[in-house]
Tab-separated table of C-alpha atoms and ligand atoms in Angstrom:
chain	number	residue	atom	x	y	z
A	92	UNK	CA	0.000	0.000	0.000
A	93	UNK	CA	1.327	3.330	-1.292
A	94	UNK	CA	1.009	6.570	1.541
A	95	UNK	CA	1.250	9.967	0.541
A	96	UNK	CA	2.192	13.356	2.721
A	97	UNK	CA	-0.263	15.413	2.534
A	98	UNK	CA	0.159	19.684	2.832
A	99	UNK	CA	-2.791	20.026	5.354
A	100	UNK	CA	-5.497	18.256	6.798
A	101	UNK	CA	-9.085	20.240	6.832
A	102	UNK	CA	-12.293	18.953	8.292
A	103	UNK	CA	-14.558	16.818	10.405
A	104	UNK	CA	-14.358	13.131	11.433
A	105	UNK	CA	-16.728	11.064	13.384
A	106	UNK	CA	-14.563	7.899	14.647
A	107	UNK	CA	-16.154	4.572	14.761
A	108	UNK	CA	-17.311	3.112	18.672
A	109	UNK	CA	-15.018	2.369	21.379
A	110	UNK	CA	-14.022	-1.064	20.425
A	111	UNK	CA	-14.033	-2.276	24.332
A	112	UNK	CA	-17.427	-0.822	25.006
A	113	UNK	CA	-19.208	-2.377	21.645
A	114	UNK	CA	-17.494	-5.813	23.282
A	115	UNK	CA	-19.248	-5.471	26.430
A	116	UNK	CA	-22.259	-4.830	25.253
A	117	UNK	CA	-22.779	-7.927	23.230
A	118	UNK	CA	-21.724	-9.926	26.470
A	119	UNK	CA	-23.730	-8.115	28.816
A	120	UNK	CA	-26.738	-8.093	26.949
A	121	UNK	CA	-26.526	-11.876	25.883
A	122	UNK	CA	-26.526	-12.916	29.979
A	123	UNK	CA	-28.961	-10.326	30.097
A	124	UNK	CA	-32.684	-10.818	30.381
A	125	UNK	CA	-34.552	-9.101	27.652
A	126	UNK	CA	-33.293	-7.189	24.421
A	127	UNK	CA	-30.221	-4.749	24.385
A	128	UNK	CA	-30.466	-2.259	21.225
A	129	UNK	CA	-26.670	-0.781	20.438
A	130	UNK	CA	-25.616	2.058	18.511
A	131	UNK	CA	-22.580	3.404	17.098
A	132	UNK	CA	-21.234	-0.286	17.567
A	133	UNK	CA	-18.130	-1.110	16.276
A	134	UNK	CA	-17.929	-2.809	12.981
A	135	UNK	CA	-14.648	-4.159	13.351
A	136	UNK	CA	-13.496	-7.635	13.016
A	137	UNK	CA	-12.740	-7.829	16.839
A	138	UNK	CA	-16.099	-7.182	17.798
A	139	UNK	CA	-17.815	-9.258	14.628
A	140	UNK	CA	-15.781	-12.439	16.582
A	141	UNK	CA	-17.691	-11.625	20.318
A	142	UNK	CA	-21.067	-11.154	18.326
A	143	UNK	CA	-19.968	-14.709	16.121
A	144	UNK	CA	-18.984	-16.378	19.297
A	145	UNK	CA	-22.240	-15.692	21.332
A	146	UNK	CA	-24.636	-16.540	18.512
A	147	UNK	CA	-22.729	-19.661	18.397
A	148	UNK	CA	-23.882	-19.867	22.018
A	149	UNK	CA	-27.595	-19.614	21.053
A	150	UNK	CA	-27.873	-15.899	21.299
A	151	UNK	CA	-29.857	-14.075	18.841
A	152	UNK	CA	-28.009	-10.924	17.780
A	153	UNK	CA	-29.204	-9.167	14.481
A	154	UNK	CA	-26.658	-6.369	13.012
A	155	UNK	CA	-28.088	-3.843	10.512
A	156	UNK	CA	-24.907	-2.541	10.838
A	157	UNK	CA	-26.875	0.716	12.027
A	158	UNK	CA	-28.250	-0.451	15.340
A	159	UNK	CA	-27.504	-3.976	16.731
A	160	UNK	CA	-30.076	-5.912	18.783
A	161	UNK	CA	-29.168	-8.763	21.041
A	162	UNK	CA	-31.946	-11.113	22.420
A	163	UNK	CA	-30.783	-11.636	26.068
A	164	UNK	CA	-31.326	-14.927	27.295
A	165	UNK	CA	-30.178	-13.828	31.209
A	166	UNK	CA	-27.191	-15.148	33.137
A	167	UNK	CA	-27.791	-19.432	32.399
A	168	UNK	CA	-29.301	-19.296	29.240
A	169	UNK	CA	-26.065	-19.871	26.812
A	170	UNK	CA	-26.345	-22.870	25.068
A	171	UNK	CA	-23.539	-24.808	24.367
A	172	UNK	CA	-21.121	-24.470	21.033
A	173	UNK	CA	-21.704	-27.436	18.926
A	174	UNK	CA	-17.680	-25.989	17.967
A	175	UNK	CA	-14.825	-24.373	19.063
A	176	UNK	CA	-15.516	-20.931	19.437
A	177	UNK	CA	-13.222	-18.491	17.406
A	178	UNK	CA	-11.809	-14.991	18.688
A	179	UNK	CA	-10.036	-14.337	15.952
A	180	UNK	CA	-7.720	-11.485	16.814
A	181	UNK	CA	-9.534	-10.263	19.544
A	182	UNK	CA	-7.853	-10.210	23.296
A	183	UNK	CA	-10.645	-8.680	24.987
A	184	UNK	CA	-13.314	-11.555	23.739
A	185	UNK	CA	-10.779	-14.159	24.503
A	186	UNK	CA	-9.831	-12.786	28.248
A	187	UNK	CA	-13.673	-11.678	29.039
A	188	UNK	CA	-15.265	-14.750	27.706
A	189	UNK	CA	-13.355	-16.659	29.440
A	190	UNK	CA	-14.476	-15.357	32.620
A	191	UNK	CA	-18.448	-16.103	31.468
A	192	UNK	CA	-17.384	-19.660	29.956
A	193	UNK	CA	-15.364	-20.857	33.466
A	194	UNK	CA	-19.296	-20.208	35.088
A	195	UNK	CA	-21.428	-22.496	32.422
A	196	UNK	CA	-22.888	-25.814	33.199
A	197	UNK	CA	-21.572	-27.176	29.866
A	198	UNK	CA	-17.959	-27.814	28.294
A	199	UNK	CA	-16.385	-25.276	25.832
A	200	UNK	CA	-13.552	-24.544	23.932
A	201	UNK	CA	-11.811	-21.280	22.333
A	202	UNK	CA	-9.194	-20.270	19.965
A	203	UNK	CA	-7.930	-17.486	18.279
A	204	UNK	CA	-5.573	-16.667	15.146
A	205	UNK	CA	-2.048	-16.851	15.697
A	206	UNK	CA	-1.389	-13.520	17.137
A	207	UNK	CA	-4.363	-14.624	20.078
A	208	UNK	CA	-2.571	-18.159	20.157
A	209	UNK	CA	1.100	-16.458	21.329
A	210	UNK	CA	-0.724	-13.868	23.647
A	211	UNK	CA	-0.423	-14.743	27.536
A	212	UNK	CA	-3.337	-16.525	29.378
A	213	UNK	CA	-1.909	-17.536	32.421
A	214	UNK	CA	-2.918	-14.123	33.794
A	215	UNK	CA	-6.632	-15.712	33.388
A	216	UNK	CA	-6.063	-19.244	34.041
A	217	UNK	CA	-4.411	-18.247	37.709
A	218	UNK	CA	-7.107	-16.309	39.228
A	219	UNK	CA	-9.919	-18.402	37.601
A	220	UNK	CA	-8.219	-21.778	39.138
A	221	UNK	CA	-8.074	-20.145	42.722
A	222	UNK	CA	-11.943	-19.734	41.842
A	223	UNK	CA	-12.394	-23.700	41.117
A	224	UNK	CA	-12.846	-23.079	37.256
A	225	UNK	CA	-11.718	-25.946	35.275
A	226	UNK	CA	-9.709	-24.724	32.759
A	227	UNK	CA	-6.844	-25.701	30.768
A	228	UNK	CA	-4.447	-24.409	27.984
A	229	UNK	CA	-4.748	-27.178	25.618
A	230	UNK	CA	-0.828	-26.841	24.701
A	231	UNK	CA	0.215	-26.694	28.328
A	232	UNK	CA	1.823	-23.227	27.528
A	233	UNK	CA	-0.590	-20.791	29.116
A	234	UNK	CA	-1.868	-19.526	25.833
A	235	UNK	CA	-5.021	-20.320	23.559
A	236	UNK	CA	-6.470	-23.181	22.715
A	237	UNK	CA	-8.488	-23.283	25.725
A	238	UNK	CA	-11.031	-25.702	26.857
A	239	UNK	CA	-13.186	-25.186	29.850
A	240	UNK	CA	-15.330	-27.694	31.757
A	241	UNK	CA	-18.400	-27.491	33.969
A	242	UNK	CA	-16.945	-26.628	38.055
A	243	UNK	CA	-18.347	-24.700	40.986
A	244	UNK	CA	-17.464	-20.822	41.406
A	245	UNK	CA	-16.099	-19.706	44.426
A	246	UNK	CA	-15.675	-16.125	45.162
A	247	UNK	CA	-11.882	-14.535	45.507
A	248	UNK	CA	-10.096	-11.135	46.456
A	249	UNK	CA	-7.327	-11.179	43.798
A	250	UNK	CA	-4.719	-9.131	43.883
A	251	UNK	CA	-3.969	-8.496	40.456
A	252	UNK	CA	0.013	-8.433	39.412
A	253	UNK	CA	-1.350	-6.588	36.071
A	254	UNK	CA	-2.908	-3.551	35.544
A	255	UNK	CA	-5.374	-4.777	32.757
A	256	UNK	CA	-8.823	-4.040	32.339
A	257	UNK	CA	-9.192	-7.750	30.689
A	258	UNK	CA	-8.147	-10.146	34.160
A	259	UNK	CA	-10.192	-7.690	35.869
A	260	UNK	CA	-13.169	-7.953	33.716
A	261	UNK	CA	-12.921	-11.806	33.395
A	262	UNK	CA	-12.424	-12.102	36.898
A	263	UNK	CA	-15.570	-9.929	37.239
A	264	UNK	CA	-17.766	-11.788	34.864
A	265	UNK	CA	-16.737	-15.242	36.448
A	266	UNK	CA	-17.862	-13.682	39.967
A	267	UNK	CA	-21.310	-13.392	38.424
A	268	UNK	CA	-21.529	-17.232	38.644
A	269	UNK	CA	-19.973	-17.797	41.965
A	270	UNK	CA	-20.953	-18.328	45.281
A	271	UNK	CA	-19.961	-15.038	46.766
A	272	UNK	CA	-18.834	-11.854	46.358
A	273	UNK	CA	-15.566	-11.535	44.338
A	274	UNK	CA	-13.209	-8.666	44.335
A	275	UNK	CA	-10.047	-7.550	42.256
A	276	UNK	CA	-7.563	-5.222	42.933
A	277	UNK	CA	-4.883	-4.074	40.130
A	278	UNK	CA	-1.751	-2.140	41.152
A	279	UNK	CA	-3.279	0.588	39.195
A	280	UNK	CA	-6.623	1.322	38.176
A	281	UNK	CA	-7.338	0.403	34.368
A	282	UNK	CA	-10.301	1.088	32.130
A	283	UNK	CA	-13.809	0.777	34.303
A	284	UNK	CA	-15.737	0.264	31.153
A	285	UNK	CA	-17.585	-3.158	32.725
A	286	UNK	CA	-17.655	-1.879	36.015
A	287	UNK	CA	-19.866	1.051	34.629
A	288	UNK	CA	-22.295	-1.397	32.151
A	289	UNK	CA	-22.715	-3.931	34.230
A	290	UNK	CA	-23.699	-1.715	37.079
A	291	UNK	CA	-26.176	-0.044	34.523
A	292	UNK	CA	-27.229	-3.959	33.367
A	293	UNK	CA	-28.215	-4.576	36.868
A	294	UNK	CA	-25.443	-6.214	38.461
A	295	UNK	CA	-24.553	-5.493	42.552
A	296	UNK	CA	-20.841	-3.873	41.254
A	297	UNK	CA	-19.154	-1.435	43.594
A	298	UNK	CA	-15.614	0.134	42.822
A	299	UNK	CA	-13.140	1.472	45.422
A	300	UNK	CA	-9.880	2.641	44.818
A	301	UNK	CA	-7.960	-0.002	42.464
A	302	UNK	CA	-10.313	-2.746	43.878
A	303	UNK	CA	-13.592	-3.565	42.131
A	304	UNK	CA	-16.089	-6.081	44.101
A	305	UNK	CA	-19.097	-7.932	42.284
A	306	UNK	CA	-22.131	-10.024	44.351
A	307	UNK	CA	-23.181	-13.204	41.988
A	308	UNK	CA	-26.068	-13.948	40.623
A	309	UNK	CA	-28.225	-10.804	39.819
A	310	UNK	CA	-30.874	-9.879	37.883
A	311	UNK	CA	-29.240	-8.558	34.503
A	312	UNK	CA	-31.579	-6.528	32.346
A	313	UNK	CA	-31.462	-5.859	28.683
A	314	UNK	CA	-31.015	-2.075	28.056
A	315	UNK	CA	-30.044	0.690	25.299
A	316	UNK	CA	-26.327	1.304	24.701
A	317	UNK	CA	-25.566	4.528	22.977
A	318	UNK	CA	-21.475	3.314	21.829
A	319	UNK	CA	-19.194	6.733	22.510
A	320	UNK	CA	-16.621	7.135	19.665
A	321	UNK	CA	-12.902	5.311	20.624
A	322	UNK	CA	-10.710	7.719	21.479
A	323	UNK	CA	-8.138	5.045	20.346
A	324	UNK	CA	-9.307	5.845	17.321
A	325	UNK	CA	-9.393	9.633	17.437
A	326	UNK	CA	-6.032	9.414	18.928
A	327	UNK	CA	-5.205	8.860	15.213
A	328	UNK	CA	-6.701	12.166	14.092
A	329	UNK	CA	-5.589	13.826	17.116
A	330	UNK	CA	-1.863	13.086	16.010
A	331	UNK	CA	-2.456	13.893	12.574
A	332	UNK	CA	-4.053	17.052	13.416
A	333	UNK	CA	-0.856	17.734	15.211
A	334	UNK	CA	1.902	16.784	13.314
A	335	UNK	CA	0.341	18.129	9.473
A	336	UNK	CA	1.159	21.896	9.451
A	337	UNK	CA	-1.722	23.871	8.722
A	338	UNK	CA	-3.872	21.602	10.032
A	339	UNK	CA	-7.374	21.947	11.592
A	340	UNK	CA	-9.720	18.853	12.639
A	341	UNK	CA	-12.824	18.442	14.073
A	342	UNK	CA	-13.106	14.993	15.882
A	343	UNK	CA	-16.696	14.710	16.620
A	344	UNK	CA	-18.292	12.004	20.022
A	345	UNK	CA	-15.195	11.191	21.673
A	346	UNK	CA	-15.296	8.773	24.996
A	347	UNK	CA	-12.985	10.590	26.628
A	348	UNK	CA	-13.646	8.532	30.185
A	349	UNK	CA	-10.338	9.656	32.892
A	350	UNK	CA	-9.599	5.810	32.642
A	351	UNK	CA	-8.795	6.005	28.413
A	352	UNK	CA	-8.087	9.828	28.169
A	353	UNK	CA	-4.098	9.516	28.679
A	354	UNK	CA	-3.793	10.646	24.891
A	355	UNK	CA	-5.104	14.385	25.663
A	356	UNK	CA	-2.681	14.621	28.677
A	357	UNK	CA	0.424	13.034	26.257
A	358	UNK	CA	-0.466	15.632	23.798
A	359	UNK	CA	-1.008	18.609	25.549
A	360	UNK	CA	1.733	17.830	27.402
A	361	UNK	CA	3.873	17.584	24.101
A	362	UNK	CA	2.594	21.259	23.406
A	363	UNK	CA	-0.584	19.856	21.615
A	364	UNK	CA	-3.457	22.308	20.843
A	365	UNK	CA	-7.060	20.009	21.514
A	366	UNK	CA	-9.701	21.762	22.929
A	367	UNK	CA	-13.136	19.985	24.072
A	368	UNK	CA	-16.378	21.168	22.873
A	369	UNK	CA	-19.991	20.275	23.764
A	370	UNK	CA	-19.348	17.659	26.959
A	371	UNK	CA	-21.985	15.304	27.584
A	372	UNK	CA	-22.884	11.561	28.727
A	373	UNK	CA	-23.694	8.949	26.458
A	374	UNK	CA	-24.722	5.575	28.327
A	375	UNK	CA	-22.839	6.839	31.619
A	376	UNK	CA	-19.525	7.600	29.385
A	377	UNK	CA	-18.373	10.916	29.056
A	378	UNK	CA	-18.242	12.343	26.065
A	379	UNK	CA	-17.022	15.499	23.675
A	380	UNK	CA	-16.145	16.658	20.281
A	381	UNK	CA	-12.266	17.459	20.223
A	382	UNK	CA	-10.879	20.430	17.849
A	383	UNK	CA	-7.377	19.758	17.054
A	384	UNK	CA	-4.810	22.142	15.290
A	385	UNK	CA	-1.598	21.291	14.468
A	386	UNK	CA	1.391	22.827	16.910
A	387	UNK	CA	5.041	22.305	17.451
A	388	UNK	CA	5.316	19.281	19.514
A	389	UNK	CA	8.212	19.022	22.189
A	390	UNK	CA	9.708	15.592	24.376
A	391	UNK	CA	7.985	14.808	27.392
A	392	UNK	CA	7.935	11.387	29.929
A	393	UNK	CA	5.146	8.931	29.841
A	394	UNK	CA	5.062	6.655	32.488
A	395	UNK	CA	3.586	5.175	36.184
A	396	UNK	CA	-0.408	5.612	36.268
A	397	UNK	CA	-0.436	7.159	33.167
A	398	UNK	CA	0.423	4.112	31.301
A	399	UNK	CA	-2.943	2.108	31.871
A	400	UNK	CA	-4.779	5.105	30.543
A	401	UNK	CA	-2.932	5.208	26.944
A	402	UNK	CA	-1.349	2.029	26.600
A	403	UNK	CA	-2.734	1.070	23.349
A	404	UNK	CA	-2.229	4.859	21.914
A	405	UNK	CA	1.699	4.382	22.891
A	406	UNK	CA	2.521	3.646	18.908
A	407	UNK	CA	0.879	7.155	17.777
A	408	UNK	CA	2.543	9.028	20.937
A	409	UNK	CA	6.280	6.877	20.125
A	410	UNK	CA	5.702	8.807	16.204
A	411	UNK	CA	4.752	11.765	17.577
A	412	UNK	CA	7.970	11.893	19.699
A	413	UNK	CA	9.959	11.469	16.524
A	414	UNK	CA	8.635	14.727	15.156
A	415	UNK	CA	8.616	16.216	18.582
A	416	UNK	CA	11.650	18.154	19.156
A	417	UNK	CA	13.971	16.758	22.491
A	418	UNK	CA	13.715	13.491	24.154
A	419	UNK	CA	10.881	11.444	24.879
A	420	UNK	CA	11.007	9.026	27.527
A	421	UNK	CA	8.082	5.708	27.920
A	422	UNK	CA	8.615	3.949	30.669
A	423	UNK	CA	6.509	1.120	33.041
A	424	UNK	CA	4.706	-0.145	29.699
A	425	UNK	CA	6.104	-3.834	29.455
A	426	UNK	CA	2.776	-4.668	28.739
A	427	UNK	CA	3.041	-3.540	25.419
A	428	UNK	CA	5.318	-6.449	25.077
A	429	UNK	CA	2.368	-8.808	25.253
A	430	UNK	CA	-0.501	-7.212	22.657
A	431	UNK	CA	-1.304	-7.888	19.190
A	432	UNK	CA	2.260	-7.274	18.068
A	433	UNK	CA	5.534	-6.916	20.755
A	434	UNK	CA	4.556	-3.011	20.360
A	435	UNK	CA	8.130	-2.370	21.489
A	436	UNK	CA	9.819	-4.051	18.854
A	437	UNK	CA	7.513	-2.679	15.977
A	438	UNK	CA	7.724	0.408	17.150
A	439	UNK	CA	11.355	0.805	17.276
A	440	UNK	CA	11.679	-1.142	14.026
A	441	UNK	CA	9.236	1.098	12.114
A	442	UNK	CA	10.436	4.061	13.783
A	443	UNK	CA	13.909	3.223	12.674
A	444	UNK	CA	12.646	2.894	8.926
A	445	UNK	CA	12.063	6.739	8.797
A	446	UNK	CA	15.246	7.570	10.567
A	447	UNK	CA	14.288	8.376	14.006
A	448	UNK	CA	16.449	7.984	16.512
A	449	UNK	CA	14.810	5.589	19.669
A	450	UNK	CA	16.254	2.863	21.541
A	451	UNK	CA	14.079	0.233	22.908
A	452	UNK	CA	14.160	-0.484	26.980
A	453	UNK	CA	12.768	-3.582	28.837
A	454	UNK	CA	9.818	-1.311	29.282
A	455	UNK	CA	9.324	0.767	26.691
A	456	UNK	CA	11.816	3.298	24.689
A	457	UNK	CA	13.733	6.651	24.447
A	458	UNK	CA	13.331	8.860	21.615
A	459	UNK	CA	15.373	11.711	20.607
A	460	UNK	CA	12.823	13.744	18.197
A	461	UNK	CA	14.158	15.632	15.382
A	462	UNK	CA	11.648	16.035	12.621
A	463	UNK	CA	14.504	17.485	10.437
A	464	UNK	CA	16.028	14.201	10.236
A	465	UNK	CA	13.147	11.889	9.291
A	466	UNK	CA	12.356	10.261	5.544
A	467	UNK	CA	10.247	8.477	3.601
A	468	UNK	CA	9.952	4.635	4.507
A	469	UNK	CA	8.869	1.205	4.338
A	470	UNK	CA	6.639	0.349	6.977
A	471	UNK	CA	5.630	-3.224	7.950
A	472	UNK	CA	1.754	-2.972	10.018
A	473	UNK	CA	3.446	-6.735	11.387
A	474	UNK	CA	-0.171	-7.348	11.080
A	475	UNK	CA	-1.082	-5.313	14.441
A	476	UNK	CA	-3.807	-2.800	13.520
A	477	UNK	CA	-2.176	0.095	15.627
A	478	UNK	CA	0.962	0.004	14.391
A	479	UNK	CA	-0.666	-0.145	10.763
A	480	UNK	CA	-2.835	3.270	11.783
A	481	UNK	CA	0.235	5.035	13.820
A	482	UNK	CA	3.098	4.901	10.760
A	483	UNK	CA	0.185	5.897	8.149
A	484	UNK	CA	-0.152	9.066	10.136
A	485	UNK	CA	3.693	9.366	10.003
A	486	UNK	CA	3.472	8.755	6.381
A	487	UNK	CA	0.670	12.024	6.330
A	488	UNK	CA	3.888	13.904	7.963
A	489	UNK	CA	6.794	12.645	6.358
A	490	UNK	CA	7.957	14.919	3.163
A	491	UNK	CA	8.609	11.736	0.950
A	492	UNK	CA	6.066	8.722	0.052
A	493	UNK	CA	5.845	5.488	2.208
A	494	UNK	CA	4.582	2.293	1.503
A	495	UNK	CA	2.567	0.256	4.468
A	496	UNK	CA	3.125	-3.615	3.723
A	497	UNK	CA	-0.148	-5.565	5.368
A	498	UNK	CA	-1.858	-2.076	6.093
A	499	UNK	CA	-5.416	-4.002	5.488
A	500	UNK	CA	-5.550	-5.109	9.242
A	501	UNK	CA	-6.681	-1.562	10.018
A	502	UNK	CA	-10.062	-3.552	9.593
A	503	UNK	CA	-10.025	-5.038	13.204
A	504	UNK	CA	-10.606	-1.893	15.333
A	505	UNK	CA	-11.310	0.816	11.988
A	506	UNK	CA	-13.015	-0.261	8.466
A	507	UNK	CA	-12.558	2.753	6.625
A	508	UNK	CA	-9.317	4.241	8.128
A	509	UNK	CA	-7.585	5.022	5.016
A	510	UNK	CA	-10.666	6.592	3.207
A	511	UNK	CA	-11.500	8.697	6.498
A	512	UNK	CA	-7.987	10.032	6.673
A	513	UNK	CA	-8.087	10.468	2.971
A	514	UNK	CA	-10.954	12.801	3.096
A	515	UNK	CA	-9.634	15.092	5.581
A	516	UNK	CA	-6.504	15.543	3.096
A	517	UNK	CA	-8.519	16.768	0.128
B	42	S3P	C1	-8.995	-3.661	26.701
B	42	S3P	C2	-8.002	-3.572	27.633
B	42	S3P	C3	-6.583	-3.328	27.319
B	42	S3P	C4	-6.415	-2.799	25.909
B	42	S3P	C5	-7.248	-3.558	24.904
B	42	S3P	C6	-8.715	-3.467	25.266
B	42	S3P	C7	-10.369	-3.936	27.140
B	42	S3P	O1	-5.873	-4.550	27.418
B	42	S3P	O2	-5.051	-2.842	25.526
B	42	S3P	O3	-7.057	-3.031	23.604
B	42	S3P	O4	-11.315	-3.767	26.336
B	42	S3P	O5	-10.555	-4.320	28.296
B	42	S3P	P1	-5.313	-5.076	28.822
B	42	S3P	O6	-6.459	-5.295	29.704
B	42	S3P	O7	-4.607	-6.365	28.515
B	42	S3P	O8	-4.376	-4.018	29.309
């Protein structure tokens, strides 16, 4: 795929749904009693693999692509898969499933693509054990396959080595089958996205601090989800805004929740101009529109509390720090070791490709900015959908063309990427 600069960047942009709320609404509303109508879900391929995997669990779901309706059949009435279910790519349907199969009265399996089948699952398969689950990596190497068995819940206080809003959200939904209350606490708080909707489904969910603390067996109702635009996604246009001089964007119905908003702090720490227009609530989620003009970026640190709250916009920041001018220092983010691509390495190794100058650290990487220094380059997406988006915003910057080799796998988390980038560039 062949990416041009472009001289300025003019217009408005409505980004698809947050990909982790669209997720939890499917699951929520198929252990839900009753229907649950969503809009603004997520088209992508992460979230077409939850809504494949619960209809293969006997859940009625019909997507108009417009509005998506799911016909609740409350907290026991998933019928078993006649096959393995398949979550493709996805890390939040294979962590958060897990959590809902561990509870059934009927056997299951699950498996991914090969990205899923390399990412770590012993960070499930721990605290679900200490809760009696029967469960068992099929390879014996804590990753997907799995295959889970009928067992009796018991209720835990984990204390979560990970900040990650996936063991806490599995270890959630398996406290919904158990036999008391369950609690989690991470080191620091991640994204509350199910604590919010599955208070607002019904569920007895209370939060405290870094500990969240669910009572099993409610009454979950079926309700209207109004999906807030991902601000993983606007953190695309929010960098592009940025970097392209002469730039002025409009990013309309941003989720800009204090748990997922680390990408306004990054910037505007960077020297970023984004102001917020028109707050409101949509489904409990805070929301805005975001106008975004393009300033001279300087180095800043990233790093401690921080991290949870952009970890999956660290690609787009890491670019932004090459145009930035000083160092840029991203610390305490191992995790990004252990997503759909080791984010470190791909990172450094596309960042490299333009001529930047960063040097990757057990947790994360330095980078010296210098926009004067950077060219044209061949970028490899290593099949990870952020990486794809973050170096074709670079491209947008960079004075010479670029060419993005597997750039299609934009299509997990934003169909129609390129062609809303595109149109901003006219
Ligand atoms: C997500 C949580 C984060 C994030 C992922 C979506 C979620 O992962 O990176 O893209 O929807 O709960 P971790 O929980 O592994 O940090």
């Amino acid at each position: 795929m062949e990416l041009r600069n472009a001289t300025h960047l003019k217009g408005t942009v409505s980004v698809p749904g947050d990909k982790s709320i669209s997720h939890r609404a499917i699951m929520f509303g198929a252990i839900s009693k009753g229907t649950t109508e969503i809009t603004n879900f997520l088209q992508g391929a992460d979230c077409l693999s939850t809504i494949s995997c619960f209809q293969k669990m006997g859940i009625a779901i019909e997507n108009d692509k417009h509005r998506v309706i799911v016909h609740g059949k409350g907290l026991h009435g998933l019928k078993a898969p006649g096959e393995t279910l398949d979550t493709g790519n996805s890390g939040t349907t294979t962590r958060l499933i897990s959590g809902i199969l561990s509870g059934q009265s009927f056997a299951s399996s699950l498996t991914g693509d090969a990205s899923i089948q390399k990412r770590p699952m012993k960070r499930i398969l721990t605290p679900l054990s200490l809760m009696g689950a029967d469960i068992k990596s099929i390879r014996n190497n804590g990753c997907a396959p799995l295959a889970f068995s009928p067992a009796k819940l018991h209720g835990i206080s984990y204390d979560s080595p990970v900040a990650s809003a996936q063991v806490k959200s599995c270890i959630l939904l398996a406290g919904l089958y158990a036999d008391r209350m369950t609690s989690v606490t991470e080191p620091v708080l991640s994204r509350n996205h199910t604590e919010l909707m599955l208070a607002a489904f019904g569920a007895d969910i209370t939060s405290r601090d870094t500990t969240a603390s669910i009572v099993p067996e409610p009454d979950l109702m079926g309700l209207k989800v109004e999906v807030p635009g991902d601000i993983s996604s606007a953190a695309y246009f929010i960098a592009a805004g940025l970097l392209v001089k002469g730039s002025e964007i409009l990013i309309k119905n941003v989720g800009i929740n204090p748990t997922r908003d680390g990408i306004l702090k990054a910037a505007r720490a960077m020297g970023g101009n984004i102001v917020q227009l028109n707050q409101r609530t949509a489904s409990g989620e805070p929301v805005c529109d975001l106008l975004v003009t393009a300033s001279i970026l300087h180095g800043t640190v990233i790093d401690g509390g921080m991290i949870p709250t952009l970890i999956d916009e660290i690609p787009m920041i890491a670019v932004m720090a090459a145009f930035a001018e000083g160092t840029t220092v991203i610390k305490d983010a191992a995790e990004l070791k252990v997503k759909e691509s080791d984010r470190i390495q791909t990172v450094v190794e596309n960042l490299k490709q333009m001529g930047a100058d960063v040097t990757p650290t057990e947790d994360g990487m330095i980078i010296h900015g210098n926009r004067d220094v950077l060219h044209g380059a061949s970028f490899n997406s290593f099949l990870d959908h952020r990486i794809a988006m973050s170096f074709a915003v670079a491209a947008l910057a960079l004075s010479e063309p670029c060419t993005m080799k597997d750039g299609e796998c934009v299509n997990i988390s934003y169909p129609g990427f390129y062609q809303d980038l595109a149109k901003l560039a006219r």
